[in-house]
Amino acid sequence: MSDQSIIATNLANVRERIRNAALKAGRPADAVTLLPVSKTFGEDAIRAAVQAGQRRFGENKAQEIRSKYEPLADCGIDWVMIGHLQTNKAKDVARMASEIQSLDRMDLAVALDRRLQQEGRAIDALVQIKTSTEPSKYGLPPEELPGFLRQVARDMPTLRIRGLMTLAINVADQAAVRACFRTLRELRDQMREEAIEGIEMDRLSMGMSGDFEIAIEEGSSEVRIGTAIFGGRIYGDDYYWPEQPAARS
Ligand SMILES: *Cc1c(COP(=O)(O)O)cnc(C)c1O
């Protein structure tokens, strides 16, 4: 099989698994959106996924969005930033991304808002929450979320908050993984009750290749999947789990 047909086949399999997991959880078959994560993969792989019907892609580095943006401009892709973003790279995301799911601190929100105002744009944003005790995990501590949301809603109209995102703990223990997803859903439910004006809490981005079925059981509205679509990456999980051994593969 060509790489192109492998990607099309993988996508079909992943979509089927997502539908089945939703049905099994008593949810509508189309309740969960797929966000393919194309980090480290090149133009051909992404074009294959576009041909197979995908239009949004997740990337975890601003430089990578920048390098793919022009060559793939004809595909009309919506780029979604899902990785830790330094404030000095906010400009690239403000220019080229349609959305950020890794909004995890106030100085980043301020930097993005300033750049977005300069660009005359507004983007959707999910707040990344730290749901595990792993010391290296990025994300806003849950207890800081209400204050964070109020400040963004009041001062930063270029960031349209739509929900929350998390990475579960990177261990084989499924109960520990599930607990992270449940924490995110419960936090979302609490924030809905607070009903902060200008803040929407409809989306929960949680679940990756190794754990998305658990995430769907726990209420995920969107799964971020790389490996199961594009194949293994040449580096290990420590690339986005700095200081953590790769425990799941
Ligand atoms: C790489 C990445 C994913 C996808 O991981 P896979 O295990 O390859 O599916 C999801 N979310 C984030 C934030 C990532 O960096």
JSON list of N, CA and C in Angstrom, two decimals, residues 84-119:
[
{"chain": "A", "resi": 84, "resn": "HIS", "atom": "N", "xyz": [2.78, 23.48, 23.96]},
{"chain": "A", "resi": 84, "resn": "HIS", "atom": "CA", "xyz": [3.24, 24.58, 24.81]},
{"chain": "A", "resi": 84, "resn": "HIS", "atom": "C", "xyz": [3.78, 25.72, 23.93]},
{"chain": "A", "resi": 85, "resn": "LEU", "atom": "N", "xyz": [3.30, 26.91, 24.18]},
{"chain": "A", "resi": 85, "resn": "LEU", "atom": "CA", "xyz": [3.67, 28.05, 23.34]},
{"chain": "A", "resi": 85, "resn": "LEU", "atom": "C", "xyz": [4.39, 29.10, 24.16]},
{"chain": "A", "resi": 86, "resn": "GLN", "atom": "N", "xyz": [5.58, 29.45, 23.70]},
{"chain": "A", "resi": 86, "resn": "GLN", "atom": "CA", "xyz": [6.31, 30.55, 24.34]},
{"chain": "A", "resi": 86, "resn": "GLN", "atom": "C", "xyz": [5.68, 31.87, 23.89]},
{"chain": "A", "resi": 87, "resn": "THR", "atom": "N", "xyz": [5.70, 32.85, 24.77]},
{"chain": "A", "resi": 87, "resn": "THR", "atom": "CA", "xyz": [5.04, 34.11, 24.42]},
{"chain": "A", "resi": 87, "resn": "THR", "atom": "C", "xyz": [5.70, 34.76, 23.20]},
{"chain": "A", "resi": 88, "resn": "ASN", "atom": "N", "xyz": [7.00, 34.53, 23.01]},
{"chain": "A", "resi": 88, "resn": "ASN", "atom": "CA", "xyz": [7.64, 35.16, 21.86]},
{"chain": "A", "resi": 88, "resn": "ASN", "atom": "C", "xyz": [7.27, 34.52, 20.52]},
{"chain": "A", "resi": 89, "resn": "LYS", "atom": "N", "xyz": [6.49, 33.43, 20.57]},
{"chain": "A", "resi": 89, "resn": "LYS", "atom": "CA", "xyz": [5.99, 32.82, 19.33]},
{"chain": "A", "resi": 89, "resn": "LYS", "atom": "C", "xyz": [4.49, 33.11, 19.13]},
{"chain": "A", "resi": 90, "resn": "ALA", "atom": "N", "xyz": [3.94, 33.94, 19.99]},
{"chain": "A", "resi": 90, "resn": "ALA", "atom": "CA", "xyz": [2.49, 34.22, 19.92]},
{"chain": "A", "resi": 90, "resn": "ALA", "atom": "C", "xyz": [2.10, 34.81, 18.56]},
{"chain": "A", "resi": 91, "resn": "LYS", "atom": "N", "xyz": [3.03, 35.54, 17.98]},
{"chain": "A", "resi": 91, "resn": "LYS", "atom": "CA", "xyz": [2.76, 36.19, 16.70]},
{"chain": "A", "resi": 91, "resn": "LYS", "atom": "C", "xyz": [2.40, 35.19, 15.60]},
{"chain": "A", "resi": 92, "resn": "ASP", "atom": "N", "xyz": [3.16, 34.09, 15.53]},
{"chain": "A", "resi": 92, "resn": "ASP", "atom": "CA", "xyz": [2.88, 33.08, 14.49]},
{"chain": "A", "resi": 92, "resn": "ASP", "atom": "C", "xyz": [1.49, 32.49, 14.65]},
{"chain": "A", "resi": 93, "resn": "VAL", "atom": "N", "xyz": [1.13, 32.20, 15.88]},
{"chain": "A", "resi": 93, "resn": "VAL", "atom": "CA", "xyz": [-0.19, 31.61, 16.14]},
{"chain": "A", "resi": 93, "resn": "VAL", "atom": "C", "xyz": [-1.29, 32.63, 15.84]},
{"chain": "A", "resi": 94, "resn": "ALA", "atom": "N", "xyz": [-1.05, 33.88, 16.22]},
{"chain": "A", "resi": 94, "resn": "ALA", "atom": "CA", "xyz": [-2.04, 34.93, 15.96]},
{"chain": "A", "resi": 94, "resn": "ALA", "atom": "C", "xyz": [-2.28, 35.10, 14.46]},
{"chain": "A", "resi": 95, "resn": "ARG", "atom": "N", "xyz": [-1.23, 34.88, 13.68]},
{"chain": "A", "resi": 95, "resn": "ARG", "atom": "CA", "xyz": [-1.34, 35.04, 12.24]},
{"chain": "A", "resi": 95, "resn": "ARG", "atom": "C", "xyz": [-1.93, 33.85, 11.53]},
{"chain": "A", "resi": 96, "resn": "MET", "atom": "N", "xyz": [-1.49, 32.64, 11.95]},
{"chain": "A", "resi": 96, "resn": "MET", "atom": "CA", "xyz": [-1.72, 31.46, 11.12]},
{"chain": "A", "resi": 96, "resn": "MET", "atom": "C", "xyz": [-2.66, 30.42, 11.70]},
{"chain": "A", "resi": 97, "resn": "ALA", "atom": "N", "xyz": [-2.89, 30.44, 12.99]},
{"chain": "A", "resi": 97, "resn": "ALA", "atom": "CA", "xyz": [-3.73, 29.38, 13.57]},
{"chain": "A", "resi": 97, "resn": "ALA", "atom": "C", "xyz": [-5.18, 29.82, 13.60]},
{"chain": "A", "resi": 98, "resn": "SER", "atom": "N", "xyz": [-6.08, 28.86, 13.49]},
{"chain": "A", "resi": 98, "resn": "SER", "atom": "CA", "xyz": [-7.50, 29.18, 13.61]},
{"chain": "A", "resi": 98, "resn": "SER", "atom": "C", "xyz": [-7.95, 29.01, 15.05]},
{"chain": "A", "resi": 99, "resn": "GLU", "atom": "N", "xyz": [-7.08, 28.38, 15.84]},
{"chain": "A", "resi": 99, "resn": "GLU", "atom": "CA", "xyz": [-7.48, 28.02, 17.19]},
{"chain": "A", "resi": 99, "resn": "GLU", "atom": "C", "xyz": [-6.26, 27.64, 18.01]},
{"chain": "A", "resi": 100, "resn": "ILE", "atom": "N", "xyz": [-6.33, 27.86, 19.32]},
{"chain": "A", "resi": 100, "resn": "ILE", "atom": "CA", "xyz": [-5.31, 27.34, 20.23]},
{"chain": "A", "resi": 100, "resn": "ILE", "atom": "C", "xyz": [-5.99, 26.53, 21.32]},
{"chain": "A", "resi": 101, "resn": "GLN", "atom": "N", "xyz": [-5.47, 25.34, 21.58]},
{"chain": "A", "resi": 101, "resn": "GLN", "atom": "CA", "xyz": [-6.03, 24.49, 22.64]},
{"chain": "A", "resi": 101, "resn": "GLN", "atom": "C", "xyz": [-5.10, 24.44, 23.85]},
{"chain": "A", "resi": 102, "resn": "SER", "atom": "N", "xyz": [-3.96, 25.11, 23.75]},
{"chain": "A", "resi": 102, "resn": "SER", "atom": "CA", "xyz": [-2.97, 25.04, 24.82]},
{"chain": "A", "resi": 102, "resn": "SER", "atom": "C", "xyz": [-2.80, 26.39, 25.52]},
{"chain": "A", "resi": 103, "resn": "LEU", "atom": "N", "xyz": [-3.88, 27.11, 25.66]},
{"chain": "A", "resi": 103, "resn": "LEU", "atom": "CA", "xyz": [-3.85, 28.37, 26.40]},
{"chain": "A", "resi": 103, "resn": "LEU", "atom": "C", "xyz": [-3.77, 28.01, 27.88]},
{"chain": "A", "resi": 104, "resn": "ASP", "atom": "N", "xyz": [-2.61, 28.27, 28.50]},
{"chain": "A", "resi": 104, "resn": "ASP", "atom": "CA", "xyz": [-2.40, 27.70, 29.84]},
{"chain": "A", "resi": 104, "resn": "ASP", "atom": "C", "xyz": [-1.91, 28.70, 30.88]},
{"chain": "A", "resi": 105, "resn": "ARG", "atom": "N", "xyz": [-1.85, 29.99, 30.52]},
{"chain": "A", "resi": 105, "resn": "ARG", "atom": "CA", "xyz": [-1.38, 30.95, 31.52]},
{"chain": "A", "resi": 105, "resn": "ARG", "atom": "C", "xyz": [-1.69, 32.37, 31.06]},
{"chain": "A", "resi": 106, "resn": "MET", "atom": "N", "xyz": [-1.71, 33.27, 32.02]},
{"chain": "A", "resi": 106, "resn": "MET", "atom": "CA", "xyz": [-2.15, 34.62, 31.71]},
{"chain": "A", "resi": 106, "resn": "MET", "atom": "C", "xyz": [-1.17, 35.37, 30.82]},
{"chain": "A", "resi": 107, "resn": "ASP", "atom": "N", "xyz": [0.15, 35.18, 31.02]},
{"chain": "A", "resi": 107, "resn": "ASP", "atom": "CA", "xyz": [1.05, 35.97, 30.18]},
{"chain": "A", "resi": 107, "resn": "ASP", "atom": "C", "xyz": [0.94, 35.56, 28.71]},
{"chain": "A", "resi": 108, "resn": "LEU", "atom": "N", "xyz": [0.58, 34.31, 28.46]},
{"chain": "A", "resi": 108, "resn": "LEU", "atom": "CA", "xyz": [0.35, 33.88, 27.08]},
{"chain": "A", "resi": 108, "resn": "LEU", "atom": "C", "xyz": [-0.94, 34.50, 26.53]},
{"chain": "A", "resi": 109, "resn": "ALA", "atom": "N", "xyz": [-1.98, 34.53, 27.33]},
{"chain": "A", "resi": 109, "resn": "ALA", "atom": "CA", "xyz": [-3.24, 35.13, 26.88]},
{"chain": "A", "resi": 109, "resn": "ALA", "atom": "C", "xyz": [-3.02, 36.60, 26.52]},
{"chain": "A", "resi": 110, "resn": "VAL", "atom": "N", "xyz": [-2.24, 37.29, 27.36]},
{"chain": "A", "resi": 110, "resn": "VAL", "atom": "CA", "xyz": [-1.98, 38.71, 27.11]},
{"chain": "A", "resi": 110, "resn": "VAL", "atom": "C", "xyz": [-1.19, 38.89, 25.80]},
{"chain": "A", "resi": 111, "resn": "ALA", "atom": "N", "xyz": [-0.17, 38.04, 25.61]},
{"chain": "A", "resi": 111, "resn": "ALA", "atom": "CA", "xyz": [0.67, 38.14, 24.40]},
{"chain": "A", "resi": 111, "resn": "ALA", "atom": "C", "xyz": [-0.16, 37.83, 23.16]},
{"chain": "A", "resi": 112, "resn": "LEU", "atom": "N", "xyz": [-0.98, 36.79, 23.23]},
{"chain": "A", "resi": 112, "resn": "LEU", "atom": "CA", "xyz": [-1.81, 36.43, 22.08]},
{"chain": "A", "resi": 112, "resn": "LEU", "atom": "C", "xyz": [-2.81, 37.53, 21.76]},
{"chain": "A", "resi": 113, "resn": "ASP", "atom": "N", "xyz": [-3.44, 38.06, 22.79]},
{"chain": "A", "resi": 113, "resn": "ASP", "atom": "CA", "xyz": [-4.44, 39.10, 22.57]},
{"chain": "A", "resi": 113, "resn": "ASP", "atom": "C", "xyz": [-3.81, 40.32, 21.88]},
{"chain": "A", "resi": 114, "resn": "ARG", "atom": "N", "xyz": [-2.61, 40.68, 22.34]},
{"chain": "A", "resi": 114, "resn": "ARG", "atom": "CA", "xyz": [-1.96, 41.84, 21.73]},
{"chain": "A", "resi": 114, "resn": "ARG", "atom": "C", "xyz": [-1.68, 41.59, 20.25]},
{"chain": "A", "resi": 115, "resn": "ARG", "atom": "N", "xyz": [-1.13, 40.38, 19.94]},
{"chain": "A", "resi": 115, "resn": "ARG", "atom": "CA", "xyz": [-0.83, 40.05, 18.55]},
{"chain": "A", "resi": 115, "resn": "ARG", "atom": "C", "xyz": [-2.08, 39.91, 17.70]},
{"chain": "A", "resi": 116, "resn": "LEU", "atom": "N", "xyz": [-3.12, 39.33, 18.29]},
{"chain": "A", "resi": 116, "resn": "LEU", "atom": "CA", "xyz": [-4.38, 39.16, 17.54]},
{"chain": "A", "resi": 116, "resn": "LEU", "atom": "C", "xyz": [-5.00, 40.52, 17.22]},
{"chain": "A", "resi": 117, "resn": "GLN", "atom": "N", "xyz": [-4.90, 41.44, 18.15]},
{"chain": "A", "resi": 117, "resn": "GLN", "atom": "CA", "xyz": [-5.42, 42.79, 17.87]},
{"chain": "A", "resi": 117, "resn": "GLN", "atom": "C", "xyz": [-4.66, 43.41, 16.70]},
{"chain": "A", "resi": 118, "resn": "GLN", "atom": "N", "xyz": [-3.33, 43.22, 16.69]},
{"chain": "A", "resi": 118, "resn": "GLN", "atom": "CA", "xyz": [-2.54, 43.75, 15.59]},
{"chain": "A", "resi": 118, "resn": "GLN", "atom": "C", "xyz": [-2.95, 43.13, 14.25]},
{"chain": "A", "resi": 119, "resn": "GLU", "atom": "N", "xyz": [-3.29, 41.83, 14.29]},
{"chain": "A", "resi": 119, "resn": "GLU", "atom": "CA", "xyz": [-3.70, 41.14, 13.06]},
{"chain": "A", "resi": 119, "resn": "GLU", "atom": "C", "xyz": [-5.16, 41.41, 12.71]}
]
